[in-house]
Coordinates of C-alpha atoms in Angstrom, one line a residue:
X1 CA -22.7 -25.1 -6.7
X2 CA -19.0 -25.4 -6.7
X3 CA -17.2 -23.0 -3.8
X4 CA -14.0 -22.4 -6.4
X5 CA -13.8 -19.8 -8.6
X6 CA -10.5 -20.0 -9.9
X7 CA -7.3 -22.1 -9.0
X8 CA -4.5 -20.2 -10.0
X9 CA -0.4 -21.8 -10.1
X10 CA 1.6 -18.4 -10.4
X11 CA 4.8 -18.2 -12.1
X12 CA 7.7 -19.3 -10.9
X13 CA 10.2 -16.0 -11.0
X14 CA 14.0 -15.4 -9.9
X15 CA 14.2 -11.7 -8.7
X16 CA 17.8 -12.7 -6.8
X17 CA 15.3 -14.5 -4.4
X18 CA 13.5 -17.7 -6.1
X19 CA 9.7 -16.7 -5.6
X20 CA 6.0 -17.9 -7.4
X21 CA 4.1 -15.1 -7.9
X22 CA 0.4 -15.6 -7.4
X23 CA -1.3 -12.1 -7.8
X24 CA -2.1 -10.2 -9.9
X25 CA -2.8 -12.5 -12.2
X26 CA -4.4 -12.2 -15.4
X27 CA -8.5 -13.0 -14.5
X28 CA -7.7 -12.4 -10.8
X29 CA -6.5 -9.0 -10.6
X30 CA -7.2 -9.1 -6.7
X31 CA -8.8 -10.9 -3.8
X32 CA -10.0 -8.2 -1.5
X33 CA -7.4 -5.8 -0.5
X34 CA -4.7 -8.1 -1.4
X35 CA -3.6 -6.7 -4.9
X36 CA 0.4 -8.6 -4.6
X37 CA 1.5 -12.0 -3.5
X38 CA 4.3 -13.5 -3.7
X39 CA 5.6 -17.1 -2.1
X40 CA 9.1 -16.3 -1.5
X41 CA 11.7 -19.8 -1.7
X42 CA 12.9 -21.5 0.6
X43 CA 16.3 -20.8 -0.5
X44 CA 19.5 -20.6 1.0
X45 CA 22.3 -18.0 0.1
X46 CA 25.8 -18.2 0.1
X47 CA 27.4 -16.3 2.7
X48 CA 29.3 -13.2 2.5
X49 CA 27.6 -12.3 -0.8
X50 CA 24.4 -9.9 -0.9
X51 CA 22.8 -12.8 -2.9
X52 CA 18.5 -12.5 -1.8
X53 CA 19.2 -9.1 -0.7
X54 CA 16.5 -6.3 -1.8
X55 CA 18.0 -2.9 -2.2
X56 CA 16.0 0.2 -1.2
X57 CA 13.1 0.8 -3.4
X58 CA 10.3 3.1 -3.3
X59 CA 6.3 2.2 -2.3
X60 CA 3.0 4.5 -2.5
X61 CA -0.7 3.7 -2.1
X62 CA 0.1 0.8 -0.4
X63 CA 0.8 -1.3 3.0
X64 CA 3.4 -4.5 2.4
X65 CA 2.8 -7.5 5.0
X66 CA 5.8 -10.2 5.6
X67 CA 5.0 -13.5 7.1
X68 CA 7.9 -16.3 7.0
X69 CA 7.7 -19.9 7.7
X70 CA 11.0 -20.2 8.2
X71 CA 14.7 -17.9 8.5
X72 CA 14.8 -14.3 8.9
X73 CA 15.0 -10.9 7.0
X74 CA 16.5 -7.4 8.5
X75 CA 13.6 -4.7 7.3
X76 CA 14.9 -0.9 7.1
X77 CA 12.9 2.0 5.9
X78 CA 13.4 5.8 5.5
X79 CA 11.4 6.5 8.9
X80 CA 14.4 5.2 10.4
X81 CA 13.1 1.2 11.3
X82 CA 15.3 -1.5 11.7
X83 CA 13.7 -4.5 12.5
X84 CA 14.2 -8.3 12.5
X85 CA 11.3 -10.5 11.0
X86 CA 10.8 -14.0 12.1
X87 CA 8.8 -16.9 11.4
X88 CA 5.2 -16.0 12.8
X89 CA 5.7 -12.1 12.8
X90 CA 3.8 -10.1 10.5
X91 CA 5.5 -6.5 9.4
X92 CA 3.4 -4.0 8.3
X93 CA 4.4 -1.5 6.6
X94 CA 1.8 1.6 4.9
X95 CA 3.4 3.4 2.4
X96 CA 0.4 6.0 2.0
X97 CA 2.2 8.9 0.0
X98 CA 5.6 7.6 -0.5
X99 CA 8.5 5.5 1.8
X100 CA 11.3 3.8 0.9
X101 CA 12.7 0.2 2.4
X102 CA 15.7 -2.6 2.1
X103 CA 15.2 -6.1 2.8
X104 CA 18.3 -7.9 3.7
X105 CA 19.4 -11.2 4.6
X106 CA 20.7 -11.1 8.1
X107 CA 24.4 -12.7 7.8
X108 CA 23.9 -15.3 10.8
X109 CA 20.9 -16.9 8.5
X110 CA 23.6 -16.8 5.4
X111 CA 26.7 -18.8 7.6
X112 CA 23.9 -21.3 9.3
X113 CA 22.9 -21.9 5.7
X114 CA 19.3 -21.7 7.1
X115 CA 16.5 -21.7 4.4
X116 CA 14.2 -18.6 3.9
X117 CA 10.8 -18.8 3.1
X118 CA 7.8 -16.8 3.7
X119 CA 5.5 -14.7 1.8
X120 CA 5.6 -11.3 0.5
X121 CA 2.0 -9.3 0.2
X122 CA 0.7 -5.8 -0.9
X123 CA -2.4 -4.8 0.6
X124 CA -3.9 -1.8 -1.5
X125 CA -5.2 1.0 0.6
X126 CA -8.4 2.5 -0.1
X127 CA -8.5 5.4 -2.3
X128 CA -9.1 8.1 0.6
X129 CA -5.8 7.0 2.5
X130 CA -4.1 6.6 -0.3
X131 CA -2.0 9.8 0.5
X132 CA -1.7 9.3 4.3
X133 CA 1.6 9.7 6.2
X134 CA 3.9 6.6 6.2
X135 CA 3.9 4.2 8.7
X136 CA 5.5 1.0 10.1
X137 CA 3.7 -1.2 12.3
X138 CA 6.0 -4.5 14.0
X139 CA 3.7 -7.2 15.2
X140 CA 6.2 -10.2 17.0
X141 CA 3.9 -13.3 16.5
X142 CA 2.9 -13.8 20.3
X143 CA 1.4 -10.7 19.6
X144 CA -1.2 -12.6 17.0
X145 CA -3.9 -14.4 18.6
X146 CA -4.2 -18.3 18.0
X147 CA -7.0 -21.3 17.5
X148 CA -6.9 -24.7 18.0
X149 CA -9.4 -27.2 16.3
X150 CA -8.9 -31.4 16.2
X151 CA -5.7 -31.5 13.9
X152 CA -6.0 -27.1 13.1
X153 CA -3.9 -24.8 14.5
X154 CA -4.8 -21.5 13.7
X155 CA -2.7 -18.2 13.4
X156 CA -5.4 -15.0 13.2
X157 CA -2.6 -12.2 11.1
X158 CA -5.3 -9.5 10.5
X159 CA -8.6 -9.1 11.2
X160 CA -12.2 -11.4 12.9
X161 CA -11.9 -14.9 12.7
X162 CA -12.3 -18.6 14.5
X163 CA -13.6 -16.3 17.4
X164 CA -10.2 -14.3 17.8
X165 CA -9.2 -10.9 17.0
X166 CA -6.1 -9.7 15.5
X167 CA -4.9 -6.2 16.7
X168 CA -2.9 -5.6 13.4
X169 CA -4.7 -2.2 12.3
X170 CA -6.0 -2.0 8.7
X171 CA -7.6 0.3 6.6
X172 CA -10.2 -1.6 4.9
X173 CA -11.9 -4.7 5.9
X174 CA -8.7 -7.3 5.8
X175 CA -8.6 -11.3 6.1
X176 CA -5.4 -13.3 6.4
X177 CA -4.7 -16.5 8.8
X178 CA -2.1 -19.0 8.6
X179 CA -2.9 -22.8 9.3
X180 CA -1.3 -25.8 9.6
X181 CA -3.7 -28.8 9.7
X182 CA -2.3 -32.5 10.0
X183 CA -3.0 -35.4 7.8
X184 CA -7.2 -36.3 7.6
X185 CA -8.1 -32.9 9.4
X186 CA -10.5 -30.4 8.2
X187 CA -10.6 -26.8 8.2
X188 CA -14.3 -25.2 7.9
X189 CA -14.4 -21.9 6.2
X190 CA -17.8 -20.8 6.6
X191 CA -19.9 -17.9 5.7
X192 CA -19.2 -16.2 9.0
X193 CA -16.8 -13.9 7.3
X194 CA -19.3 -11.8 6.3
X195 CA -17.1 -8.8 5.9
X196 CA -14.7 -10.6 3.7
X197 CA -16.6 -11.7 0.8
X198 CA -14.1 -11.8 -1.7
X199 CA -11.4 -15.2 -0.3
X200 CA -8.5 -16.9 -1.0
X201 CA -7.0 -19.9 0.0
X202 CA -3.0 -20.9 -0.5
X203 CA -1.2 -24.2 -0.4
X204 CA 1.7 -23.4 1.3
X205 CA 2.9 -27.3 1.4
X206 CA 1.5 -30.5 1.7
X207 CA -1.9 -31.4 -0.2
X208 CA -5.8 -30.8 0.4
X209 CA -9.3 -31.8 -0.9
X210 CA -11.9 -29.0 -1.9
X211 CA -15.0 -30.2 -2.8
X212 CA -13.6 -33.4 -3.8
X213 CA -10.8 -31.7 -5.8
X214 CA -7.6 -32.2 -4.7
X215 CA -5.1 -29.3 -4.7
X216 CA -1.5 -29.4 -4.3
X217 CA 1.2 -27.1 -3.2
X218 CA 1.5 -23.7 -5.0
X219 CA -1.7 -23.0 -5.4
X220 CA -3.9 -19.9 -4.3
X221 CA -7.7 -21.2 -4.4
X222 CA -10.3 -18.5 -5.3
X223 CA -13.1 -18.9 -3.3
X224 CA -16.8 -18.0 -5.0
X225 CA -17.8 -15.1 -2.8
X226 CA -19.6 -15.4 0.2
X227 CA -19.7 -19.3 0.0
X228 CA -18.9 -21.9 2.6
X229 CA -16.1 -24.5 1.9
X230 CA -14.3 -27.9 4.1
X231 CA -10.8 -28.1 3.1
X232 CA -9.7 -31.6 4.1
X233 CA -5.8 -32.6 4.3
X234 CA -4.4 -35.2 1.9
X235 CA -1.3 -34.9 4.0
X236 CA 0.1 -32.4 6.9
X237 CA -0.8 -29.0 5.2
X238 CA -0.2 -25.3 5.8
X239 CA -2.8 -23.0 4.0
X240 CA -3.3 -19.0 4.1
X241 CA -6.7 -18.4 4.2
X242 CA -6.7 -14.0 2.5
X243 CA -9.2 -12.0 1.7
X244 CA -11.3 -9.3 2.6
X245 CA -13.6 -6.4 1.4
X246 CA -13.7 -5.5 -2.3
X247 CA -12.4 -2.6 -3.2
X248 CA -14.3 0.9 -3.7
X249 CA -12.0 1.9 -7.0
X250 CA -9.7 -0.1 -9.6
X251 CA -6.3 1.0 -8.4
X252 CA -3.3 0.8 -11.0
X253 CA -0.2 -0.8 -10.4
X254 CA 3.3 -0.4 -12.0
X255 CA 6.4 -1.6 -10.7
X256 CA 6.1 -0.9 -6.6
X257 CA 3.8 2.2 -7.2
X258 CA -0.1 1.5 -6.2
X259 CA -2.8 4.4 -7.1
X260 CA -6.0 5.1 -8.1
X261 CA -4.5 8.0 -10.0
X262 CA -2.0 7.3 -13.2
X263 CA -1.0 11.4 -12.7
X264 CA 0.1 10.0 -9.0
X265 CA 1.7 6.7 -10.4
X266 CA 3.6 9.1 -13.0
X267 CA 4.6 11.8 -10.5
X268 CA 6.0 9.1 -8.2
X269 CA 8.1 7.8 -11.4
X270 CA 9.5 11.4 -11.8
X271 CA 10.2 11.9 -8.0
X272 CA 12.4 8.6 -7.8
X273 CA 14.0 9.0 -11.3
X274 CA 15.1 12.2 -9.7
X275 CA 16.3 11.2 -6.4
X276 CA 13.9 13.6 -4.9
X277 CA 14.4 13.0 -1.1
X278 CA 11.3 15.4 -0.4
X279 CA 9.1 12.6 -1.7
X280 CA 11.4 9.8 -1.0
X281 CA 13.5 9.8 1.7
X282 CA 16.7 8.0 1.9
X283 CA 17.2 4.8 4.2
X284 CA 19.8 5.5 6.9
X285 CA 22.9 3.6 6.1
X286 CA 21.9 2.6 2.9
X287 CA 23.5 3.9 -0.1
X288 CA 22.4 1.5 -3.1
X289 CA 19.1 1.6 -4.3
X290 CA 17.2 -0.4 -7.0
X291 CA 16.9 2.0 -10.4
X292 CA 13.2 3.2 -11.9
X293 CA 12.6 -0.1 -14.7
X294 CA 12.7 1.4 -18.4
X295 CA 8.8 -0.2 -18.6
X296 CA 6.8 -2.4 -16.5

């Protein structure tokens, strides 16, 4: 029985910020929580422009998680954050029922002419905490626990695995581990992961073997549920293994808005169209914000 369900390329997208966007995809809607992904770069931007910058926009239903490989971003939010992401960090961020955030390129990363690259996630939240207060959560990356195998090293982001525990709170049964495995080494997910059936694995760079198919770079490998799998390196390789729980409901997505409710999707529409600062608060010392699309 073959332990891939779907191998899926993304498409390649320029939002101001070259990025592949993996999920949702068209059969794949989601892999556990994990209802967004994009793989952001690596690009470089020009300095003293706002070129990669992303204006303040509005979230609900859902938490976002950053992880870079390499630069930095500046994170604010309408709790009042400011906060630095580097390589290794993971920001999390829960909307619940409404918060507002910028990501900007920090101007040292812009005159070094250092590359950014890192990936951008949304991580639905179950239907009863959907409406919960916002939240911000900054974990630096020695923070993160890490494993060590012949040729693995291991990065545990969120939740129970390769016998370490990551103390990023979630709300649902979350998977996500970074791994950077040299040329000939092996990686063995097994069925230990009991609490994430539903799996993912992405190519970050490099080149492995699944069940004696060989995937390249840019590619999200959907796991058959429950399944064990050895993911062998063609070359050095750095994977994200993602996944977790299903979820209980179907939520609905459009534009940043995530709900199990389209009366709640709509109402958050209105409430931004609006400028309503009772739902969405402004970002302080921000005054640009991305406009509500015309459609989807």
């Amino acid at each position: 029985m073959t332990s891939i369900r779907k191998l899926i390329r993304g498409q390649a997208r320029d939002i101001g910020f070259p990025i592949r966007r993996l999920l949702p995809d068209a059969e794949v809607r989601r892999i556990g929580p994990f209802v967004f992904f994009d793989h952001m770069g690596p690009a470089v931007f020009e300095a003293g422009t706002q070129a990669g910058d992303v204006r303040p926009h509005p979230h609900i239903g859902l938490a976002t998680v950053t992880y870079l490989f390499s630069g930095a971003m500046m994170h604010r939010d309408s709790l009042g954050n400011v906060q630095r992401i580097v390589p290794g960090d993971i920001n999390w961020m829960t909307a619940g029922r409404g918060i507002v955030h910028s990501e900007r390129m920090p101007e040292d990363i812009r005159e070094q002419q250092i590359a950014v690259q890192g990936l951008q996630m949304w991580v639905a939240l179950p239907e009863r905490d959907e409406e919960i207060a916002p939240n911000f959560q900054h974990y630096a990356a020695e923070q993160l626990p890490r494993a060590m195998f012949p040729g693995v090293q291991l990065h545990v982001l969120a939740g129970q695995a390769f016998g370490q525990n990551s103390p990023v709170v979630c709300h649902s049964p979350t998977l996500y581990v970074a791994a950077w495995l040299e040329a000939g080494a092996s990686l063995e997910i097994s069925s230990e992961t009991a609490n994430y059936p539903e799996r993912g694995l992405y190519v970050v760079s490099g080149s492995v073997t699944v069940n004696e198919q060989v995937v390249d770079a840019g590619t999200l490998i959907v796991l058959e549920e429950r399944n064990s799998v050895s993911v062998t390196a063609n070359v050095s390789a750095v994977l994200m293994l993602l996944g977790g729980a299903a979820l209980e409901s179907s939520p609905r997505l459009w534009w940043n808005f995530v709900s199990s409710s389209k009366e709640r999707i709509e109402a958050a529409k209105l409430a931004w169209a609006s400028q309503d600062k009772n739902v969405f608060p402004p970002v302080p010392g921000e005054s640009e914000r991305i406009p509500l699309p015309d459609r989807q």
